[in-house]
PDB file of C-alpha atoms in Angstrom:
ATOM      1  CA  MET A   1      95.762 143.386  44.437  1.00 51.00           C
ATOM      2  CA  MET A   2      92.450 144.758  43.364  1.00 51.00           C
ATOM      3  CA  ASP A   3      89.619 144.522  45.824  1.00 57.00           C
ATOM      4  CA  PHE A   4      86.245 143.635  44.357  1.00 51.00           C
ATOM      5  CA  PRO A   5      83.220 144.954  46.112  1.00 53.00           C
ATOM      6  CA  VAL A   6      81.495 142.305  48.067  1.00 53.00           C
ATOM      7  CA  GLY A   7      77.830 142.511  47.450  1.00 53.00           C
ATOM      8  CA  ASN A   8      74.923 140.779  49.100  1.00 55.00           C
ATOM      9  CA  ASP A   9      74.835 137.196  47.724  1.00 54.00           C
ATOM     10  CA  SER A  10      71.295 136.680  48.880  1.00 53.00           C
ATOM     11  CA  GLN A  11      68.709 136.381  46.137  1.00 54.00           C
ATOM     12  CA  PRO A  12      65.095 137.396  46.178  1.00 53.00           C
ATOM     13  CA  ASP A  13      62.641 134.902  47.544  1.00 52.00           C
ATOM     14  CA  HIS A  14      61.392 133.967  44.098  1.00 52.00           C
ATOM     15  CA  TYR A  15      64.812 132.522  43.325  1.00 51.00           C
ATOM     16  CA  SER A  16      65.125 130.370  46.437  1.00 54.00           C
ATOM     17  CA  PRO A  17      64.277 126.644  46.063  1.00 54.00           C
ATOM     18  CA  GLN A  18      61.938 126.831  49.037  1.00 55.00           C
ATOM     19  CA  ALA A  19      60.010 129.686  47.519  1.00 51.00           C
ATOM     20  CA  LYS A  20      60.008 128.016  44.126  1.00 52.00           C
ATOM     21  CA  MET A  21      58.519 124.816  45.608  1.00 51.00           C
ATOM     22  CA  LYS A  22      55.718 126.863  47.127  1.00 51.00           C
ATOM     23  CA  ASP A  23      54.940 128.423  43.758  1.00 53.00           C
ATOM     24  CA  VAL A  24      54.629 125.081  41.911  1.00 49.00           C
ATOM     25  CA  ALA A  25      50.919 124.280  41.609  1.00 54.00           C
ATOM     26  CA  GLU A  26      51.109 121.189  39.396  1.00 57.00           C
ATOM     27  CA  PRO A  27      53.328 118.147  39.977  1.00 52.00           C
ATOM     28  CA  VAL A  28      56.170 117.621  37.549  1.00 57.00           C
ATOM     29  CA  LEU A  29      57.163 114.134  38.657  1.00 57.00           C
ATOM     30  CA  GLY A  30      54.723 111.314  38.143  1.00 50.00           C
ATOM     31  CA  GLY A  31      53.467 112.312  34.726  1.00 54.00           C
ATOM     32  CA  ASP A  32      50.042 113.311  33.512  1.00 59.00           C
ATOM     33  CA  THR A  33      48.350 110.286  35.084  1.00 58.00           C
ATOM     34  CA  LEU A  34      49.278 111.393  38.597  1.00 56.00           C
ATOM     35  CA  ALA A  35      48.001 114.880  37.905  1.00 61.00           C
ATOM     36  CA  GLU A  36      44.707 113.520  36.615  1.00 67.00           C
ATOM     37  CA  GLU A  37      44.286 111.296  39.670  1.00 64.00           C
ATOM     38  CA  GLU A  38      44.927 114.182  42.032  1.00 64.00           C
ATOM     39  CA  GLU A  39      42.462 116.302  40.100  1.00 67.00           C
ATOM     40  CA  LEU A  40      39.786 113.622  40.396  1.00 63.00           C
ATOM     41  CA  GLU A  41      40.430 113.256  44.112  1.00 63.00           C
ATOM     42  CA  ALA A  42      40.104 116.987  44.539  1.00 59.00           C
ATOM     43  CA  GLN A  43      36.704 117.070  42.859  1.00 60.00           C
ATOM     44  CA  PRO A  44      33.930 117.340  45.432  1.00 55.00           C
ATOM     45  CA  GLY A  45      31.290 114.657  45.500  1.00 53.00           C
ATOM     46  CA  SER A  46      33.327 111.767  44.040  1.00 51.00           C
ATOM     47  CA  GLU A  47      33.199 109.813  47.274  1.00 53.00           C
ATOM     48  CA  VAL A  48      29.513 110.560  47.611  1.00 48.00           C
ATOM     49  CA  GLU A  49      28.812 109.239  44.113  1.00 55.00           C
ATOM     50  CA  GLU A  50      30.724 106.043  44.856  1.00 51.00           C
ATOM     51  CA  ALA A  51      28.735 105.550  48.026  1.00 47.00           C
ATOM     52  CA  GLU A  52      25.484 106.134  46.144  1.00 50.00           C
ATOM     53  CA  GLN A  53      26.437 103.469  43.600  1.00 53.00           C
ATOM     54  CA  LEU A  54      27.000 100.975  46.392  1.00 47.00           C
ATOM     55  CA  THR A  55      23.642 101.919  47.861  1.00 52.00           C
ATOM     56  CA  ASP A  56      21.879 101.481  44.512  1.00 62.00           C
ATOM     57  CA  ASN A  57      23.365  97.976  44.073  1.00 69.00           C
ATOM     58  CA  PRO A  58      23.381  96.450  47.530  1.00 87.00           C
ATOM     59  CA  VAL A  59      24.272  92.891  48.402  1.00 90.00           C
ATOM     60  CA  PRO A  60      21.109  90.974  49.351  1.00 90.00           C
ATOM     61  CA  ASN A  61      20.795  90.077  53.009  1.00 91.00           C
ATOM     62  CA  VAL A  62      20.485  86.365  52.265  1.00 93.00           C
ATOM     63  CA  PRO A  63      21.406  84.214  49.228  1.00 91.00           C
ATOM     64  CA  GLU A  64      17.749  83.448  48.558  1.00 92.00           C
ATOM     65  CA  ALA A  65      17.034  87.163  48.015  1.00 92.00           C
ATOM     66  CA  TYR A  66      18.888  87.327  44.681  1.00 93.00           C
ATOM     67  CA  GLU A  67      16.474  87.895  41.794  1.00 93.00           C
ATOM     68  CA  LEU A  68      18.081  85.923  38.963  1.00 93.00           C
ATOM     69  CA  ASP A  69      16.880  85.160  35.448  1.00 92.00           C
ATOM     70  CA  TYR A  70      18.823  82.216  34.035  1.00 92.00           C
ATOM     71  CA  GLY A  71      17.097  82.493  30.671  1.00 89.00           C
ATOM     72  CA  LEU A  72      16.323  78.760  30.520  1.00 86.00           C
ATOM     73  CA  PRO A  73      12.811  77.527  29.661  1.00 82.00           C
ATOM     74  CA  ASP A  74      13.133  74.562  32.023  1.00 82.00           C
ATOM     75  CA  GLY A  75      14.921  76.500  34.735  1.00 82.00           C
ATOM     76  CA  ILE A  76      18.245  75.493  36.234  1.00 89.00           C
ATOM     77  CA  ASP A  77      19.383  72.668  38.443  1.00 92.00           C
ATOM     78  CA  PRO A  78      18.411  73.643  42.021  1.00 93.00           C
ATOM     79  CA  HIS A  79      21.818  72.553  43.301  1.00 95.00           C
ATOM     80  CA  VAL A  80      23.620  74.820  40.813  1.00 93.00           C
ATOM     81  CA  ASP A  81      21.298  77.715  41.663  1.00 94.00           C
ATOM     82  CA  ARG A  82      21.873  77.265  45.382  1.00 94.00           C
ATOM     83  CA  GLN A  83      25.653  77.048  45.004  1.00 95.00           C
ATOM     84  CA  PHE A  84      25.834  80.189  42.855  1.00 95.00           C
ATOM     85  CA  ARG A  85      23.670  82.206  45.256  1.00 95.00           C
ATOM     86  CA  GLN A  86      25.842  81.139  48.167  1.00 94.00           C
ATOM     87  CA  PHE A  87      29.027  82.029  46.268  1.00 94.00           C
ATOM     88  CA  ALA A  88      27.697  85.450  45.265  1.00 94.00           C
ATOM     89  CA  HIS A  89      26.554  86.290  48.774  1.00 94.00           C
ATOM     90  CA  GLU A  90      29.798  85.184  50.438  1.00 93.00           C
ATOM     91  CA  ASN A  91      31.846  87.313  48.026  1.00 94.00           C
ATOM     92  CA  GLY A  92      29.763  90.451  48.338  1.00 93.00           C
ATOM     93  CA  VAL A  93      28.319  90.346  44.823  1.00 93.00           C
ATOM     94  CA  SER A  94      25.447  92.765  44.307  1.00 94.00           C
ATOM     95  CA  GLY A  95      22.185  91.682  42.723  1.00 93.00           C
ATOM     96  CA  GLU A  96      22.947  93.533  39.501  1.00 94.00           C
ATOM     97  CA  MET A  97      26.421  92.038  39.190  1.00 94.00           C
ATOM     98  CA  ALA A  98      25.082  88.553  39.928  1.00 94.00           C
ATOM     99  CA  GLN A  99      22.684  88.850  36.996  1.00 94.00           C
ATOM    100  CA  LYS A 100      25.514  90.092  34.767  1.00 94.00           C
ATOM    101  CA  LEU A 101      27.546  87.003  35.710  1.00 95.00           C
ATOM    102  CA  VAL A 102      24.591  84.781  34.792  1.00 94.00           C
ATOM    103  CA  ASP A 103      24.189  86.554  31.442  1.00 94.00           C
ATOM    104  CA  PHE A 104      27.902  86.235  30.722  1.00 95.00           C
ATOM    105  CA  HIS A 105      27.820  82.507  31.468  1.00 93.00           C
ATOM    106  CA  ASN A 106      24.819  82.105  29.157  1.00 93.00           C
ATOM    107  CA  SER A 107      26.683  83.829  26.333  1.00 94.00           C
ATOM    108  CA  LEU A 108      29.581  81.406  26.774  1.00 94.00           C
ATOM    109  CA  GLU A 109      27.226  78.427  26.711  1.00 92.00           C
ATOM    110  CA  THR A 110      25.533  79.736  23.568  1.00 92.00           C
ATOM    111  CA  ALA A 111      28.891  80.060  21.820  1.00 94.00           C
ATOM    112  CA  ARG A 112      29.911  76.579  22.964  1.00 93.00           C
ATOM    113  CA  PHE A 113      26.650  75.096  21.647  1.00 91.00           C
ATOM    114  CA  GLN A 114      27.105  76.790  18.281  1.00 93.00           C
ATOM    115  CA  ASP A 115      30.651  75.439  18.040  1.00 94.00           C
ATOM    116  CA  HIS A 116      29.367  71.942  18.820  1.00 92.00           C
ATOM    117  CA  GLN A 117      26.665  72.231  16.153  1.00 91.00           C
ATOM    118  CA  THR A 118      29.319  73.183  13.648  1.00 93.00           C
ATOM    119  CA  GLN A 119      31.406  70.190  14.717  1.00 93.00           C
ATOM    120  CA  THR A 120      28.521  67.709  14.384  1.00 91.00           C
ATOM    121  CA  GLY A 121      27.840  69.021  10.892  1.00 92.00           C
ATOM    122  CA  GLU A 122      31.475  68.427  10.006  1.00 94.00           C
ATOM    123  CA  TRP A 123      31.261  64.856  11.363  1.00 93.00           C
ATOM    124  CA  GLU A 124      28.248  64.154   9.158  1.00 92.00           C
ATOM    125  CA  ARG A 125      30.065  65.443   6.080  1.00 93.00           C
ATOM    126  CA  GLU A 126      33.042  63.223   6.916  1.00 93.00           C
ATOM    127  CA  THR A 127      30.772  60.191   7.245  1.00 92.00           C
ATOM    128  CA  ARG A 128      29.035  60.892   3.940  1.00 93.00           C
ATOM    129  CA  SER A 129      32.433  61.131   2.243  1.00 93.00           C
ATOM    130  CA  LEU A 130      33.602  57.707   3.433  1.00 93.00           C
ATOM    131  CA  PRO A 131      34.371  55.229   0.642  1.00 93.00           C
ATOM    132  CA  GLY A 132      31.186  53.357  -0.230  1.00 92.00           C
ATOM    133  CA  TRP A 133      28.944  55.810   1.665  1.00 92.00           C
ATOM    134  CA  HIS A 134      28.182  58.268  -1.127  1.00 90.00           C
ATOM    135  CA  GLY A 135      24.687  58.973  -2.400  1.00 88.00           C
ATOM    136  CA  ASN A 136      22.010  56.393  -1.609  1.00 90.00           C
ATOM    137  CA  ASN A 137      24.558  54.158   0.108  1.00 92.00           C
ATOM    138  CA  TYR A 138      24.560  56.551   3.053  1.00 92.00           C
ATOM    139  CA  ARG A 139      20.960  55.726   3.954  1.00 91.00           C
ATOM    140  CA  LYS A 140      21.477  52.027   3.310  1.00 92.00           C
ATOM    141  CA  ASN A 141      24.616  51.805   5.435  1.00 92.00           C
ATOM    142  CA  MET A 142      23.023  53.836   8.211  1.00 92.00           C
ATOM    143  CA  GLY A 143      20.217  51.289   8.293  1.00 91.00           C
ATOM    144  CA  VAL A 144      22.769  48.541   8.923  1.00 92.00           C
ATOM    145  CA  ALA A 145      24.466  50.594  11.653  1.00 92.00           C
ATOM    146  CA  ASN A 146      21.161  51.387  13.366  1.00 92.00           C
ATOM    147  CA  LYS A 147      20.215  47.724  13.349  1.00 90.00           C
ATOM    148  CA  ALA A 148      23.371  46.954  15.323  1.00 91.00           C
ATOM    149  CA  LEU A 149      22.784  49.835  17.705  1.00 91.00           C
ATOM    150  CA  GLN A 150      19.253  48.636  18.460  1.00 90.00           C
ATOM    151  CA  ALA A 151      20.553  45.120  19.061  1.00 88.00           C
ATOM    152  CA  PHE A 152      23.431  45.964  21.394  1.00 88.00           C
ATOM    153  CA  ALA A 153      23.034  49.475  22.806  1.00 88.00           C
ATOM    154  CA  SER A 154      20.851  50.141  25.829  1.00 91.00           C
ATOM    155  CA  PRO A 155      18.264  52.947  25.601  1.00 92.00           C
ATOM    156  CA  ALA A 156      20.485  55.052  27.860  1.00 93.00           C
ATOM    157  CA  LEU A 157      23.484  54.611  25.562  1.00 92.00           C
ATOM    158  CA  ALA A 158      21.403  55.361  22.471  1.00 91.00           C
ATOM    159  CA  LYS A 159      20.110  58.547  24.123  1.00 92.00           C
ATOM    160  CA  MET A 160      23.628  59.616  25.108  1.00 92.00           C
ATOM    161  CA  ILE A 161      24.935  59.099  21.562  1.00 91.00           C
ATOM    162  CA  ARG A 162      22.046  61.050  20.091  1.00 89.00           C
ATOM    163  CA  GLU A 163      22.162  63.985  22.534  1.00 88.00           C
ATOM    164  CA  SER A 164      25.947  64.330  22.438  1.00 88.00           C
ATOM    165  CA  GLY A 165      25.960  64.692  18.658  1.00 87.00           C
ATOM    166  CA  TYR A 166      28.068  61.570  18.151  1.00 91.00           C
ATOM    167  CA  SER A 167      25.320  59.907  16.141  1.00 91.00           C
ATOM    168  CA  CYS A 168      27.081  61.162  12.997  1.00 91.00           C
ATOM    169  CA  HIS A 169      30.661  60.739  14.171  1.00 93.00           C
ATOM    170  CA  PRO A 170      32.412  58.628  11.501  1.00 94.00           C
ATOM    171  CA  GLU A 171      34.156  56.361  14.025  1.00 94.00           C
ATOM    172  CA  VAL A 172      30.970  55.647  15.969  1.00 93.00           C
ATOM    173  CA  VAL A 173      28.979  55.029  12.791  1.00 93.00           C
ATOM    174  CA  LYS A 174      31.629  52.747  11.287  1.00 93.00           C
ATOM    175  CA  THR A 175      31.807  50.684  14.485  1.00 92.00           C
ATOM    176  CA  PHE A 176      28.090  49.949  14.544  1.00 93.00           C
ATOM    177  CA  TYR A 177      28.052  49.449  10.780  1.00 93.00           C
ATOM    178  CA  ASN A 178      30.727  46.747  11.021  1.00 92.00           C
ATOM    179  CA  VAL A 179      28.781  45.041  13.808  1.00 91.00           C
ATOM    180  CA  GLY A 180      25.634  45.293  11.715  1.00 90.00           C
ATOM    181  CA  ARG A 181      27.299  43.618   8.777  1.00 88.00           C
ATOM    182  CA  ARG A 182      28.176  40.682  11.011  1.00 86.00           C
ATOM    183  CA  LEU A 183      24.583  40.530  12.169  1.00 80.00           C
ATOM    184  CA  THR A 184      23.478  39.971   8.578  1.00 77.00           C
ATOM    185  CA  GLU A 185      25.561  36.787   8.519  1.00 68.00           C
ATOM    186  CA  ASP A 186      23.039  35.226  10.863  1.00 57.00           C
ATOM    187  CA  SER A 187      23.239  31.573   9.790  1.00 41.00           C
ATOM    188  CA  TYR A 188      25.807  29.035   8.714  1.00 42.00           C
ATOM    189  CA  VAL A 189      26.142  25.270   8.366  1.00 43.00           C
ATOM    190  CA  ASP A 190      27.562  23.509  11.405  1.00 45.00           C
ATOM    191  CA  SER A 191      30.209  21.305   9.792  1.00 45.00           C
ATOM    192  CA  ASN A 192      30.303  18.957  12.760  1.00 50.00           C
ATOM    193  CA  ARG A 193      26.610  18.137  12.620  1.00 49.00           C
ATOM    194  CA  ASN A 194      25.932  19.334   9.062  1.00 49.00           C
ATOM    195  CA  THR A 195      22.886  21.273  10.224  1.00 50.00           C
ATOM    196  CA  GLY A 196      22.011  24.882   9.699  1.00 50.00           C
ATOM    197  CA  ARG A 197      21.636  26.973  12.837  1.00 53.00           C
ATOM    198  CA  GLN A 198      21.599  30.641  13.815  1.00 56.00           C
ATOM    199  CA  LYS A 199      24.810  32.166  15.104  1.00 59.00           C
ATOM    200  CA  THR A 200      25.001  33.427  18.649  1.00 57.00           C
ATOM    201  CA  ILE A 201      25.927  37.029  19.414  1.00 55.00           C
ATOM    202  CA  GLY A 202      29.274  35.834  20.735  1.00 58.00           C
ATOM    203  CA  GLU A 203      30.022  34.022  17.489  1.00 59.00           C
ATOM    204  CA  ILE A 204      29.095  37.105  15.469  1.00 56.00           C
ATOM    205  CA  LEU A 205      31.321  39.427  17.455  1.00 58.00           C
ATOM    206  CA  TYR A 206      34.175  36.979  17.955  1.00 58.00           C
ATOM    207  CA  PRO A 207      34.162  34.654  14.940  1.00 61.00           C
ATOM    208  CA  ASN A 208      37.705  33.353  15.549  1.00 62.00           C
ATOM    209  CA  GLN A 209      37.019  32.134  19.052  1.00 59.00           C
ATOM    210  CA  PRO A 210      36.309  28.405  19.509  1.00 57.00           C
ATOM    211  CA  ILE A 211      32.732  27.434  20.250  1.00 53.00           C
TER     212      ILE A 211
END
């Protein structure tokens, strides 16, 4: 039986796993994102910059110290202003971020208002396209509807309809127009006494009900 020389099985240090791990400078596991994060953490001054940013945008000592521009000519409801300041202060919102939140809310309100304007314009077009409402009939029929509104709607209701944009909504307009048409039938002959008299509001609105 042939004897093979037994050599030294030990390998140089650069082949050992322990030595190899010491030589690895960049992580293999975790991907490029992990390497980038470790590189950022190793950069001097990153924590200092973050601290400086917090110092530049501190949280006011009291809610009243926020300097806010709501961008409204008539200002904002004091209750809403007070609630927002309290919320921002309790949640550690800086003055700069508080103003950004106000600006963002204003942009949403502007978009909502524009959408509503578009909708009211669509309602008016629908009303003008109703059968019998084309051309000059639109103004004439609106006169009848407004007569009913003035007779039955309170000033508060009229203001609400006007400000909400429902003054051109086809269903609202048709309702007051139908009431207005009944108002034009303001007299009839009482068959029991054969005398002409003016109808009551109840008789106009509910003609089938007994007197």
